[in-house]
Structure formats: structure tokens, C-alpha cells
Tab-separated table of C-alpha atoms in Angstrom:
chain	number	residue	atom	x	y	z
A	1	UNK	CA	2.195	-36.173	8.666
A	2	UNK	CA	4.115	-33.664	6.557
A	3	UNK	CA	0.871	-32.014	5.495
A	4	UNK	CA	-0.202	-31.682	9.135
A	5	UNK	CA	3.122	-30.081	10.041
A	6	UNK	CA	2.737	-27.634	7.160
A	7	UNK	CA	-0.750	-26.645	8.280
A	8	UNK	CA	0.464	-26.206	11.853
A	9	UNK	CA	3.360	-24.065	10.634
A	10	UNK	CA	1.076	-21.869	8.564
A	11	UNK	CA	-1.142	-21.234	11.596
A	12	UNK	CA	1.796	-19.906	13.610
A	13	UNK	CA	2.221	-16.160	14.042
A	14	UNK	CA	4.679	-14.360	11.827
A	15	UNK	CA	7.145	-13.688	14.673
A	16	UNK	CA	7.221	-17.379	15.640
A	17	UNK	CA	7.687	-18.458	12.044
A	18	UNK	CA	10.538	-15.997	11.565
A	19	UNK	CA	12.170	-17.163	14.791
A	20	UNK	CA	11.886	-20.809	13.716
A	21	UNK	CA	13.279	-19.960	10.300
A	22	UNK	CA	16.157	-18.117	11.936
A	23	UNK	CA	16.742	-21.123	14.204
A	24	UNK	CA	16.753	-23.518	11.245
A	25	UNK	CA	19.253	-21.321	9.425
A	26	UNK	CA	21.422	-21.133	12.543
A	27	UNK	CA	21.215	-24.930	12.894
A	28	UNK	CA	22.541	-25.375	9.368
A	29	UNK	CA	25.345	-22.884	10.072
A	30	UNK	CA	26.211	-24.636	13.353
A	31	UNK	CA	26.253	-28.017	11.598
A	32	UNK	CA	28.620	-26.775	8.887
A	33	UNK	CA	30.907	-25.062	11.416
A	34	UNK	CA	30.901	-28.099	13.733
A	35	UNK	CA	31.669	-30.519	10.910
A	36	UNK	CA	34.508	-28.342	9.654
A	37	UNK	CA	35.934	-27.916	13.163
A	38	UNK	CA	35.679	-31.625	13.946
A	39	UNK	CA	37.319	-32.612	10.658
A	40	UNK	CA	40.116	-30.136	11.198
A	41	UNK	CA	40.725	-31.341	14.755
A	42	UNK	CA	40.818	-35.014	13.700
A	43	UNK	CA	43.251	-34.251	10.875
A	44	UNK	CA	45.403	-32.143	13.207
A	45	UNK	CA	45.626	-34.900	15.839
A	46	UNK	CA	46.271	-37.535	13.171
A	47	UNK	CA	49.125	-35.478	11.758
A	48	UNK	CA	50.564	-35.086	15.254
A	49	UNK	CA	50.407	-38.843	15.760
A	50	UNK	CA	52.080	-39.422	12.377
A	51	UNK	CA	54.857	-37.030	13.316
A	52	UNK	CA	55.277	-38.801	16.659
A	53	UNK	CA	55.508	-42.180	14.885
A	54	UNK	CA	58.133	-40.786	12.516
A	55	UNK	CA	60.285	-39.308	15.288
A	56	UNK	CA	60.092	-42.525	17.299
A	57	UNK	CA	61.110	-44.665	14.276
A	58	UNK	CA	64.188	-42.503	13.656
A	59	UNK	CA	65.586	-43.469	17.091
A	60	UNK	CA	64.318	-47.052	16.848
A	61	UNK	CA	65.981	-47.600	13.472
A	62	UNK	CA	69.392	-46.990	15.027
A	63	UNK	CA	68.726	-49.612	17.724
A	64	UNK	CA	67.615	-52.167	15.136
A	65	UNK	CA	70.641	-51.488	12.935
A	66	UNK	CA	72.998	-51.998	15.884
A	67	UNK	CA	71.274	-54.897	17.738
A	68	UNK	CA	69.098	-56.541	15.108
A	69	UNK	CA	66.023	-56.040	17.313
A	70	UNK	CA	64.265	-53.119	18.901
A	71	UNK	CA	65.561	-52.334	22.348
A	72	UNK	CA	65.141	-49.437	24.723
A	73	UNK	CA	62.196	-47.203	25.705
A	74	UNK	CA	58.820	-48.026	24.190
A	75	UNK	CA	55.453	-46.293	24.270
A	76	UNK	CA	52.482	-47.806	26.103
A	77	UNK	CA	50.173	-49.856	23.864
A	78	UNK	CA	52.364	-49.231	20.844
A	79	UNK	CA	53.372	-52.214	18.705
A	80	UNK	CA	56.639	-52.767	16.859
A	81	UNK	CA	57.522	-55.366	14.222
A	82	UNK	CA	60.786	-55.855	12.286
A	83	UNK	CA	60.611	-57.666	8.954
A	84	UNK	CA	63.160	-59.075	6.589
A	85	UNK	CA	61.687	-58.515	3.171
A	86	UNK	CA	62.668	-60.047	-0.090
A	87	UNK	CA	60.426	-59.590	-3.100
A	88	UNK	CA	56.871	-60.151	-1.902
A	89	UNK	CA	57.951	-62.153	1.160
A	90	UNK	CA	58.101	-60.535	4.606
A	91	UNK	CA	59.633	-62.595	7.450
A	92	UNK	CA	59.001	-61.391	10.971
A	93	UNK	CA	61.985	-61.213	13.297
A	94	UNK	CA	61.549	-62.382	16.838
A	95	UNK	CA	60.655	-59.393	19.056
A	96	UNK	CA	62.582	-58.433	22.145
A	97	UNK	CA	59.378	-58.765	24.164
A	98	UNK	CA	56.208	-60.707	23.461
A	99	UNK	CA	54.150	-57.591	24.157
A	100	UNK	CA	55.721	-55.787	21.212
A	101	UNK	CA	53.376	-57.589	18.834
A	102	UNK	CA	49.591	-57.968	18.809
A	103	UNK	CA	47.929	-61.289	18.273
A	104	UNK	CA	46.699	-60.099	14.885
A	105	UNK	CA	49.846	-59.181	12.943
A	106	UNK	CA	48.292	-59.411	9.494
A	107	UNK	CA	47.825	-55.617	9.092
A	108	UNK	CA	51.486	-55.034	10.038
A	109	UNK	CA	52.745	-57.712	7.644
A	110	UNK	CA	50.598	-56.316	4.830
A	111	UNK	CA	52.005	-52.835	5.353
A	112	UNK	CA	55.604	-54.190	5.403
A	113	UNK	CA	55.053	-55.830	1.982
A	114	UNK	CA	53.502	-52.651	0.614
A	115	UNK	CA	56.476	-50.598	1.839
A	116	UNK	CA	58.944	-52.958	0.257
A	117	UNK	CA	57.064	-52.774	-3.049
A	118	UNK	CA	56.727	-49.009	-2.975
A	119	UNK	CA	60.218	-48.392	-1.605
A	120	UNK	CA	58.962	-45.410	0.435
A	121	UNK	CA	57.519	-44.730	3.839
A	122	UNK	CA	53.895	-45.906	4.242
A	123	UNK	CA	51.120	-44.692	6.562
A	124	UNK	CA	47.838	-46.510	7.035
A	125	UNK	CA	44.970	-46.735	9.521
A	126	UNK	CA	43.987	-50.361	10.153
A	127	UNK	CA	41.769	-52.315	12.501
A	128	UNK	CA	43.630	-54.829	14.635
A	129	UNK	CA	41.450	-57.592	15.940
A	130	UNK	CA	40.928	-57.320	19.683
A	131	UNK	CA	42.717	-53.982	19.870
A	132	UNK	CA	40.777	-51.503	17.769
A	133	UNK	CA	41.880	-48.814	15.331
A	134	UNK	CA	45.641	-48.266	14.975
A	135	UNK	CA	47.759	-45.861	12.981
A	136	UNK	CA	50.530	-47.846	11.259
A	137	UNK	CA	53.796	-46.516	9.813
A	138	UNK	CA	56.402	-48.517	7.886
A	139	UNK	CA	59.948	-47.365	7.067
A	140	UNK	CA	63.141	-49.004	5.782
A	141	UNK	CA	65.816	-49.396	8.447
A	142	UNK	CA	68.384	-50.733	6.006
A	143	UNK	CA	68.128	-52.540	2.699
A	144	UNK	CA	65.930	-55.602	3.184
A	145	UNK	CA	64.861	-54.618	6.723
A	146	UNK	CA	61.519	-52.824	7.421
A	147	UNK	CA	60.233	-51.454	10.710
A	148	UNK	CA	56.466	-51.242	11.215
A	149	UNK	CA	55.191	-49.255	14.201
A	150	UNK	CA	51.589	-48.984	15.316
A	151	UNK	CA	49.972	-46.400	17.655
A	152	UNK	CA	46.372	-46.573	18.926
A	153	UNK	CA	43.936	-43.870	17.820
A	154	UNK	CA	41.754	-44.127	20.926
A	155	UNK	CA	42.978	-40.803	22.268
A	156	UNK	CA	42.108	-39.091	18.965
A	157	UNK	CA	38.639	-40.631	18.971
A	158	UNK	CA	38.074	-39.656	22.608
A	159	UNK	CA	39.181	-36.080	21.931
A	160	UNK	CA	36.951	-35.839	18.869
A	161	UNK	CA	33.985	-37.261	20.797
A	162	UNK	CA	34.487	-34.707	23.574
A	163	UNK	CA	34.718	-31.956	20.985
A	164	UNK	CA	31.490	-33.117	19.360
A	165	UNK	CA	29.771	-33.263	22.765
A	166	UNK	CA	30.924	-29.754	23.617
A	167	UNK	CA	29.777	-28.510	20.219
A	168	UNK	CA	26.368	-30.118	20.521
A	169	UNK	CA	25.808	-28.644	23.990
A	170	UNK	CA	27.175	-25.207	23.092
A	171	UNK	CA	25.376	-24.997	19.758
A	172	UNK	CA	22.169	-26.314	21.329
A	173	UNK	CA	22.251	-23.646	24.035
A	174	UNK	CA	23.116	-20.984	21.458
A	175	UNK	CA	20.283	-22.157	19.224
A	176	UNK	CA	17.767	-22.105	22.087
A	177	UNK	CA	18.923	-18.637	23.145
A	178	UNK	CA	18.754	-17.441	19.546
A	179	UNK	CA	15.179	-18.696	19.102
A	180	UNK	CA	13.966	-17.353	22.477
A	181	UNK	CA	15.623	-13.943	22.353
A	182	UNK	CA	15.133	-13.681	18.587
A	183	UNK	CA	11.425	-14.339	19.093
A	184	UNK	CA	11.256	-11.530	21.661
A	185	UNK	CA	13.151	-9.119	19.437
A	186	UNK	CA	10.987	-10.008	16.451
A	187	UNK	CA	7.862	-9.620	18.544
A	188	UNK	CA	9.002	-6.177	19.633
A	189	UNK	CA	9.825	-5.263	16.045
A	190	UNK	CA	6.472	-6.595	14.805
A	191	UNK	CA	4.427	-4.813	17.484
A	192	UNK	CA	3.618	-1.955	15.067
A	193	UNK	CA	2.173	-4.529	12.645
A	194	UNK	CA	0.049	-5.956	15.460
A	195	UNK	CA	-1.088	-2.419	16.212
A	196	UNK	CA	-2.134	-2.013	12.585
A	197	UNK	CA	-4.007	-5.323	12.756
A	198	UNK	CA	-5.865	-4.195	15.911
A	199	UNK	CA	-6.630	-0.888	14.201
A	200	UNK	CA	-7.994	-2.751	11.178
A	201	UNK	CA	-10.185	-4.908	13.451
A	202	UNK	CA	-11.412	-1.764	15.170
A	203	UNK	CA	-12.303	-0.255	11.809
A	204	UNK	CA	-14.100	-3.457	10.802
A	205	UNK	CA	-16.227	-3.214	13.968
A	206	UNK	CA	-16.897	0.490	13.398
A	207	UNK	CA	-20.336	1.394	12.107
A	208	UNK	CA	-19.701	3.000	8.730
A	209	UNK	CA	-23.399	3.304	7.914
A	210	UNK	CA	-23.821	6.373	10.097
A	211	UNK	CA	-24.192	9.592	8.176
A	212	UNK	CA	-21.520	11.254	10.304
A	213	UNK	CA	-19.276	8.186	10.359
A	214	UNK	CA	-15.619	8.855	11.060
A	215	UNK	CA	-12.615	6.681	11.793
A	216	UNK	CA	-10.914	7.971	14.934
A	217	UNK	CA	-8.513	4.985	14.968
A	218	UNK	CA	-4.907	5.319	13.798
A	219	UNK	CA	-1.780	3.143	14.006
A	220	UNK	CA	0.369	5.133	16.437
A	221	UNK	CA	2.989	2.681	17.747
A	222	UNK	CA	6.489	3.604	16.659
A	223	UNK	CA	9.462	1.372	15.913
A	224	UNK	CA	10.001	-1.564	13.627
A	225	UNK	CA	12.466	0.079	11.259
A	226	UNK	CA	12.071	2.259	8.162
A	227	UNK	CA	10.003	-0.339	6.294
A	228	UNK	CA	7.420	-0.581	9.066
A	229	UNK	CA	7.410	3.219	9.355
A	230	UNK	CA	6.631	3.489	5.645
A	231	UNK	CA	3.871	0.899	6.007
A	232	UNK	CA	2.392	2.739	9.001
A	233	UNK	CA	2.494	6.053	7.136
A	234	UNK	CA	0.786	4.484	4.127
A	235	UNK	CA	-1.766	2.814	6.436
A	236	UNK	CA	-2.629	6.064	8.201
A	237	UNK	CA	-2.753	7.920	4.882
A	238	UNK	CA	-5.208	5.305	3.620
A	239	UNK	CA	-7.343	5.857	6.728
A	240	UNK	CA	-7.285	9.608	6.086
A	241	UNK	CA	-8.499	9.000	2.537
A	242	UNK	CA	-11.238	6.721	3.862
A	243	UNK	CA	-12.188	9.411	6.365
A	244	UNK	CA	-12.358	11.995	3.598
A	245	UNK	CA	-14.443	9.648	1.444
A	246	UNK	CA	-16.808	8.997	4.343
A	247	UNK	CA	-17.130	12.720	4.942
A	248	UNK	CA	-17.886	13.325	1.263
A	249	UNK	CA	-20.395	10.475	1.283
A	250	UNK	CA	-22.051	11.777	4.445
A	251	UNK	CA	-22.266	15.258	2.957
A	252	UNK	CA	-23.659	13.863	-0.299
A	253	UNK	CA	-26.259	11.837	1.607
A	254	UNK	CA	-27.232	14.877	3.630
A	255	UNK	CA	-27.498	16.983	0.499
A	256	UNK	CA	-29.566	14.259	-1.164
A	257	UNK	CA	-31.958	14.090	1.790
A	258	UNK	CA	-32.201	17.862	1.837
A	259	UNK	CA	-32.742	17.890	-1.926
A	260	UNK	CA	-35.504	15.271	-1.728
A	261	UNK	CA	-37.154	17.140	1.130
A	262	UNK	CA	-36.938	20.469	-0.699
A	263	UNK	CA	-38.131	18.965	-3.978
A	264	UNK	CA	-41.049	17.323	-2.220
A	265	UNK	CA	-41.928	20.592	-0.550
A	266	UNK	CA	-41.625	22.572	-3.784
A	267	UNK	CA	-43.796	20.100	-5.674
A	268	UNK	CA	-46.300	19.742	-2.856
A	269	UNK	CA	-47.158	23.452	-2.867
A	270	UNK	CA	-48.331	23.692	-6.501
A	271	UNK	CA	-50.024	20.303	-6.250
A	272	UNK	CA	-52.006	21.470	-3.242
A	273	UNK	CA	-52.855	24.631	-5.141
A	274	UNK	CA	-54.010	22.618	-8.145
A	275	UNK	CA	-56.141	20.416	-5.884
A	276	UNK	CA	-57.656	23.423	-4.116
A	277	UNK	CA	-58.441	25.303	-7.306
A	278	UNK	CA	-59.888	22.123	-8.823
A	279	UNK	CA	-62.278	21.854	-5.896
A	280	UNK	CA	-63.174	25.532	-6.214
A	281	UNK	CA	-63.587	25.140	-9.963
A	282	UNK	CA	-66.002	22.270	-9.441
A	283	UNK	CA	-68.068	24.462	-7.143
A	284	UNK	CA	-67.745	27.620	-9.255
A	285	UNK	CA	-68.598	25.819	-12.492
A	286	UNK	CA	-72.035	25.011	-11.127
A	287	UNK	CA	-72.822	28.379	-9.503
A	288	UNK	CA	-70.765	31.223	-10.980
A	289	UNK	CA	-69.467	30.816	-14.533
A	290	UNK	CA	-67.492	34.054	-14.230
A	291	UNK	CA	-65.428	32.444	-11.431
A	292	UNK	CA	-64.614	29.482	-13.635
A	293	UNK	CA	-62.290	31.433	-15.916
A	294	UNK	CA	-60.409	32.887	-12.951
A	295	UNK	CA	-59.891	29.452	-11.369
A	296	UNK	CA	-58.861	27.943	-14.688
A	297	UNK	CA	-56.231	30.663	-15.066
A	298	UNK	CA	-54.882	29.872	-11.601
A	299	UNK	CA	-54.828	26.163	-12.446
A	300	UNK	CA	-52.851	26.868	-15.613
A	301	UNK	CA	-50.407	29.104	-13.691
A	302	UNK	CA	-49.753	26.490	-10.999
A	303	UNK	CA	-49.365	23.752	-13.631
A	304	UNK	CA	-46.949	25.922	-15.601
A	305	UNK	CA	-44.973	26.671	-12.454
A	306	UNK	CA	-44.775	22.969	-11.607
A	307	UNK	CA	-43.743	22.238	-15.206
A	308	UNK	CA	-40.863	24.740	-14.980
A	309	UNK	CA	-39.735	23.166	-11.737
A	310	UNK	CA	-39.810	19.681	-13.218
A	311	UNK	CA	-37.967	20.864	-16.326
A	312	UNK	CA	-35.183	22.302	-14.138
A	313	UNK	CA	-34.973	19.088	-12.130
A	314	UNK	CA	-34.812	17.007	-15.295
A	315	UNK	CA	-32.102	19.245	-16.768
A	316	UNK	CA	-30.017	18.978	-13.569
A	317	UNK	CA	-30.430	15.205	-13.564
A	318	UNK	CA	-29.256	14.937	-17.169
A	319	UNK	CA	-26.299	17.230	-16.528
A	320	UNK	CA	-25.299	15.231	-13.432
A	321	UNK	CA	-25.509	11.827	-15.141
A	322	UNK	CA	-22.060	11.024	-16.566
A	323	UNK	CA	-23.380	8.247	-18.795
A	324	UNK	CA	-25.990	10.535	-20.388
A	325	UNK	CA	-24.924	13.002	-23.038
A	326	UNK	CA	-25.346	16.612	-21.928
A	327	UNK	CA	-28.480	18.191	-23.502
A	328	UNK	CA	-26.496	20.793	-25.450
A	329	UNK	CA	-26.610	21.861	-29.097
A	330	UNK	CA	-23.141	23.049	-30.049
A	331	UNK	CA	-22.725	25.970	-32.419
A	332	UNK	CA	-20.019	28.477	-33.315
A	333	UNK	CA	-21.359	31.504	-31.484
A	334	UNK	CA	-20.234	35.086	-30.921
A	335	UNK	CA	-20.196	35.601	-27.133
A	336	UNK	CA	-20.266	39.397	-27.521
A	337	UNK	CA	-23.477	39.264	-29.539
A	338	UNK	CA	-25.013	36.866	-27.015
A	339	UNK	CA	-24.237	39.305	-24.180
A	340	UNK	CA	-25.725	42.215	-26.172
A	341	UNK	CA	-28.981	40.295	-26.672
A	342	UNK	CA	-29.200	39.427	-22.962
A	343	UNK	CA	-28.491	43.074	-22.048
A	344	UNK	CA	-31.228	44.349	-24.381
A	345	UNK	CA	-33.727	41.902	-22.902
A	346	UNK	CA	-32.755	42.964	-19.357
A	347	UNK	CA	-33.190	46.666	-20.144
A	348	UNK	CA	-36.620	45.973	-21.597
A	349	UNK	CA	-37.769	43.822	-18.675
A	350	UNK	CA	-36.159	45.797	-15.806
A	351	UNK	CA	-36.089	49.476	-16.737
A	352	UNK	CA	-35.581	50.423	-13.089
A	353	UNK	CA	-32.041	48.973	-13.005
A	354	UNK	CA	-29.478	50.839	-15.137
A	355	UNK	CA	-27.213	48.403	-16.999
A	356	UNK	CA	-23.676	49.048	-18.232
A	357	UNK	CA	-22.005	46.692	-20.745
A	358	UNK	CA	-18.221	46.697	-21.247
A	359	UNK	CA	-16.846	44.774	-24.209
A	360	UNK	CA	-13.262	43.653	-24.999
A	361	UNK	CA	-10.855	46.388	-26.059
A	362	UNK	CA	-10.025	44.628	-29.316
A	363	UNK	CA	-12.899	44.963	-31.808
A	364	UNK	CA	-14.422	41.902	-33.342
A	365	UNK	CA	-16.448	38.917	-32.172
A	366	UNK	CA	-15.388	36.371	-29.540
A	367	UNK	CA	-16.120	33.079	-31.272
A	368	UNK	CA	-16.829	30.076	-29.019
A	369	UNK	CA	-18.133	26.580	-29.496
A	370	UNK	CA	-21.171	26.474	-27.215
A	371	UNK	CA	-24.938	26.107	-26.929
A	372	UNK	CA	-26.218	29.687	-27.348
A	373	UNK	CA	-29.630	28.951	-25.816
A	374	UNK	CA	-28.134	27.469	-22.646
A	375	UNK	CA	-25.522	30.194	-22.198
A	376	UNK	CA	-28.239	32.791	-22.809
A	377	UNK	CA	-30.258	31.019	-20.101
A	378	UNK	CA	-27.297	31.427	-17.713
A	379	UNK	CA	-26.908	35.136	-18.560
A	380	UNK	CA	-30.632	35.816	-18.168
A	381	UNK	CA	-30.692	33.984	-14.833
A	382	UNK	CA	-27.775	35.977	-13.381
A	383	UNK	CA	-29.126	39.297	-14.631
A	384	UNK	CA	-32.618	38.516	-13.335
A	385	UNK	CA	-31.192	37.640	-9.909
A	386	UNK	CA	-29.392	40.994	-9.863
A	387	UNK	CA	-32.694	42.769	-10.500
A	388	UNK	CA	-34.845	40.711	-8.131
A	389	UNK	CA	-32.504	40.810	-5.114
A	390	UNK	CA	-31.573	44.504	-5.221
A	391	UNK	CA	-33.654	47.671	-4.698
A	392	UNK	CA	-34.902	49.649	-7.674
A	393	UNK	CA	-32.271	51.937	-9.117
A	394	UNK	CA	-29.371	49.615	-8.280
A	395	UNK	CA	-26.764	49.684	-11.040
A	396	UNK	CA	-25.867	46.429	-12.804
A	397	UNK	CA	-22.808	45.918	-14.997
A	398	UNK	CA	-21.709	43.270	-17.490
A	399	UNK	CA	-18.018	43.040	-18.419
A	400	UNK	CA	-16.731	40.770	-21.213
A	401	UNK	CA	-12.989	40.041	-21.379
A	402	UNK	CA	-10.610	37.514	-22.906
A	403	UNK	CA	-7.545	36.184	-21.086
A	404	UNK	CA	-4.924	34.769	-23.455
A	405	UNK	CA	-1.604	33.244	-22.197
A	406	UNK	CA	1.409	35.466	-22.850
A	407	UNK	CA	3.441	32.586	-24.313
A	408	UNK	CA	3.166	28.864	-24.865
A	409	UNK	CA	4.828	26.601	-22.258
A	410	UNK	CA	8.086	24.960	-23.298
A	411	UNK	CA	7.819	21.213	-23.868
A	412	UNK	CA	4.129	21.061	-22.954
A	413	UNK	CA	0.718	21.305	-24.527
A	414	UNK	CA	-0.405	24.788	-25.497
A	415	UNK	CA	-2.384	26.738	-22.895
A	416	UNK	CA	-5.986	27.678	-23.606
A	417	UNK	CA	-7.352	31.166	-23.250
A	418	UNK	CA	-10.463	31.947	-21.209
A	419	UNK	CA	-13.417	34.116	-22.163
A	420	UNK	CA	-14.928	35.719	-19.066
A	421	UNK	CA	-18.278	37.410	-18.444
A	422	UNK	CA	-18.458	39.381	-15.206
A	423	UNK	CA	-21.984	40.309	-13.960
A	424	UNK	CA	-21.993	42.628	-10.941
A	425	UNK	CA	-24.511	44.694	-9.019
A	426	UNK	CA	-24.094	47.326	-6.324
A	427	UNK	CA	-26.768	45.878	-4.054
A	428	UNK	CA	-26.490	44.711	-0.450
A	429	UNK	CA	-24.462	41.670	-1.436
A	430	UNK	CA	-24.651	38.165	-0.020
A	431	UNK	CA	-23.829	37.360	3.589
A	432	UNK	CA	-20.729	35.261	4.287
A	433	UNK	CA	-22.856	32.468	5.790
A	434	UNK	CA	-24.816	32.167	2.525
A	435	UNK	CA	-21.967	32.516	0.003
A	436	UNK	CA	-20.913	28.851	0.256
A	437	UNK	CA	-24.444	27.571	-0.366
A	438	UNK	CA	-25.830	29.885	-3.035
A	439	UNK	CA	-25.253	27.194	-5.678
A	440	UNK	CA	-27.046	24.499	-3.659
A	441	UNK	CA	-30.328	23.317	-5.060
A	442	UNK	CA	-33.475	24.865	-3.553
A	443	UNK	CA	-31.362	27.216	-1.436
A	444	UNK	CA	-32.639	30.779	-1.030
A	445	UNK	CA	-30.616	33.600	0.456
A	446	UNK	CA	-33.764	35.509	1.391
A	447	UNK	CA	-35.870	32.976	3.327
A	448	UNK	CA	-38.751	35.437	3.647
A	449	UNK	CA	-39.086	35.965	-0.121
A	450	UNK	CA	-42.128	34.263	-1.636
A	451	UNK	CA	-41.793	31.591	-4.254
A	452	UNK	CA	-43.617	33.778	-6.738
A	453	UNK	CA	-40.838	36.351	-6.531
A	454	UNK	CA	-37.922	34.341	-5.260
A	455	UNK	CA	-38.139	31.359	-7.574
A	456	UNK	CA	-37.614	27.728	-6.607
A	457	UNK	CA	-33.959	28.033	-5.665
A	458	UNK	CA	-32.713	26.044	-8.685
A	459	UNK	CA	-31.570	28.936	-10.884
A	460	UNK	CA	-27.954	29.188	-9.756
A	461	UNK	CA	-27.591	25.393	-9.530
A	462	UNK	CA	-28.787	25.056	-13.124
A	463	UNK	CA	-26.536	27.920	-14.246
A	464	UNK	CA	-23.390	26.386	-12.701
A	465	UNK	CA	-24.214	22.932	-14.134
A	466	UNK	CA	-24.700	24.404	-17.606
A	467	UNK	CA	-21.402	26.306	-17.456
A	468	UNK	CA	-19.577	23.192	-16.242
A	469	UNK	CA	-21.107	21.204	-19.101
A	470	UNK	CA	-19.318	23.696	-21.403
A	471	UNK	CA	-16.034	22.995	-19.590
A	472	UNK	CA	-16.136	26.348	-17.819
A	473	UNK	CA	-16.603	27.757	-14.328
A	474	UNK	CA	-19.126	29.933	-12.529
A	475	UNK	CA	-17.862	31.625	-9.356
A	476	UNK	CA	-19.207	34.093	-6.839
A	477	UNK	CA	-16.846	36.897	-5.848
A	478	UNK	CA	-17.144	40.338	-4.316
A	479	UNK	CA	-17.479	41.634	-0.770
A	480	UNK	CA	-20.564	42.758	1.175
A	481	UNK	CA	-22.122	45.653	-0.678
A	482	UNK	CA	-21.582	44.067	-4.082
A	483	UNK	CA	-22.335	40.752	-5.742
A	484	UNK	CA	-20.156	39.577	-8.622
A	485	UNK	CA	-20.661	36.395	-10.662
A	486	UNK	CA	-17.867	35.467	-13.077
A	487	UNK	CA	-18.421	33.034	-15.965
A	488	UNK	CA	-15.277	31.484	-17.506
A	489	UNK	CA	-15.429	29.443	-20.733
A	490	UNK	CA	-12.329	28.076	-22.550
A	491	UNK	CA	-11.730	29.686	-25.936
A	492	UNK	CA	-11.156	26.274	-27.493
A	493	UNK	CA	-14.678	25.264	-26.603
A	494	UNK	CA	-15.860	21.655	-26.650
A	495	UNK	CA	-16.764	19.424	-29.551
């Protein structure tokens, strides 16, 4: 039974449970207040009756001393007994009227003996057979004479019963009102929580598998106090984070699909070329031996091109995989010397583009911990792009600088300087619509450029990944009319 009640209670809504808990607490408070009030009222009425008995006995003692018996005005249903006491014996005097004594006088006689033994006034509540509860008081009229008076307590009991009835009715109505109105107030205060629950259900029914999935639902109901406001703010902030995560996921999925499509397209072209030249080679090998060498050369070129593409894809995959160690061979390298070598190679391969190299003002090498082959690959890629995407005669510049903090921060870890390589050309620049995507894989600014001249679109993606693997940055700056790539590598390097 108790277990069933517990299960039923647990299934109740929070507002109902709080209202019932509040009602139970109020019931305990009402019970304590009612008990205290009832006890106080009973004691107060009993003390009044004791005082009334005492005042009456003062006047009655004079009558007994003068006449030997009680005469004069008497209270309704009160009893009076006069005893002559000696030692433990108490002899009852004949009353003035038979109605002054009850049929059961044992309680009065017992109190008279006790008063004589104690030699002080005595008060006692006793049950008189056939009459009920009486309040008895004994006092000495004169030496050897004791007056015992008894007053019924029915009026006290009736008053206390009425008080209890009034309390039960009043407290019951107050308790019912407290539960009903408290439930409504709690429901109103908990409405924002219900709104959050409905929002959560709406999110659960929302299709999050869509690529453009977004959560338009928010908990908007106000009220409920500061605590509920904080919870609602945290709830909506969580939904914003989920929205951002979904947007990032959708973008990543879209980029992945685009990457797979582009990779498939890039690989399909050389494969189709290899297949076509293989068919031609089969025909040419039987009819024209001089054609065989030409087709073999084309087969080797397409295979080499596909090999370069696969090497770039493999390098990007290894750089992206966090659990795989970056394919770098760290050495203490002079960045200035590395730039000089790249500049000499550029001048030899692109004599139609004048190149200017600016080195740091302070003489001496710029020593970094890096992979010289990979950083040289980045420099060659950026310089080659400057030559391929600008007209002949366009000037290209390379600027090497070192940024060192002016002073170390107080109370913090020391700041690290940055070695920067700035590669700029004075060509037409890159349009604003293309600047955000130039580092995307397989993305080409010039869509009309052939793959033989324009590359596969992986160069800048590989360059940025390599620089990031060194703990640095590769950024595109400059306005239309100029293209500027800036490489930043920490002076501390990486171990």
C-alpha cells in the first residue's frame, strides 16, 4: 500500500507535488498552533475556575465559622462538604441541604485528609461517579475544620470542544485554500519550465539529419523568478551552441561532399586519359612504332600527374588526422637562407617576373625549429602562384621580418615572437567573392584556367595545413590590385 502511494506520488507533476508538500507542512503548523492554543485555553479556564473556587471559599469560611455549617448563596451544581479532621480521620458534618453533597463523596473525603496532612490548600481534578469531572478545592476554615468545594468542569470541556471544532473547520478551509491557490501560483511560476519541456520535445521531434538543420525553437516565456530566468538563459544558450554545432556540421558535410566530388572529378580526368592513351598505344604499337613512344610519354605524364594529386591528398589526410603524427622532419633551420634559396629558384624558373627580397634589418640568421623541405614547399607554392596568376612583367616581392614583444607580461608566461614572410605581387588581385575560399581544397579562382596550368586546386590548402602543422598561420591580405600572403611561424618553434 505504501509502495503504491509512493509510485502514485512520483507520477504527479512537480507543481502538484510542491502544493501537497506545502499543504503537509501547513498541516503540521496548524496542528502545533491548534494544540498550543487549545492547551492554553484549557489552562486559562481552569485557572479562572480555581480562582472562582478560592473567592467563594473565602466567603463560605466565614459562614461556617459562625454557624457551623454552610449557609447562604450557593452555585448551581457545585458541591460543598465540611469535615472535622483529626490525624488521618475526616468526619463529615451534616450539610445544610441534601443537595450540597453528591452520592459519591469519596473524592471529597480523600482531598480533606490530604489537606489536613499537608496543612495547605489543595486543588485536584477528580471524577465523581454519576456526575463527571469536577475541580475540587480544600482549605482550612479553622483548626480541625476543612471545607471542600467542588465545581463541574463541563463548561471548560464544552468551550474547549467548540474551540477545537472551530480550529478544525478554520484550519481545514485554510489548508484547502492554500493547496488550491498554492497549486495555481506554483503552476503559473512553473509555466516557464513547462515551456522548456515543450521546447525540448519540439527539438526531439525535429529532424537533425538534414544538412541545413536548424533549431528555430526557443524558450520564450518569462516569469518564474531569477532562478528560472537563469535556467531559461542557460537553456537558450545551449540551443544556440547546438545550432552553431549543427551549422558547422552541415558546412563540414557540404565541404566533404564537395571535396569527394572534386577529388573524383580530378582523378577521373587522368584515369580517362590513361585509358584513352592505353587504347591508342595498343593500336599504335601494332601499326606505327614511332607513335608508341609519344603515347608512352603521355601515359607517363598522366600517371605522374595523378601521383602528385594522390600525394597531396595523402599529405592533407595525414595533416588533418589528429591521432597521426604530422609528416615533418624537424631541424634547426635559418629562415633567411631558406627564403634566399626559394627566391633564386623563382628567378631561374620565372625570369619574366622581377623579384625583390627584403630581409630583416638586423644582420644574422633567423633560426627556427621547422621542416625545411615543407616550408620550402610552401614558399615555392606561393611564389609559383604569383607567377602563374599574373601577367608577365608583374613584380613580386618577398619580405622577411621578426616581431618580438617589447616586454614580458607581468605574472604570466613569456610571450613568443613571430617570424613573418610576406609574399606579394602587383597583379589583378583576388575578387572579394573568392578570398574566403582560396584555401578550400580543389578551389580555383580562375575557373577557365586549364588543369595543366592551373593545378589541381590543392596547393594553398596544402600550404596552410603545413604552416599550421608548424604552429603558425597563413593568411591572405591585400586589396584588389594586389595579392599578399603572410606566413607567421613562432620563433620558439615546435619540438
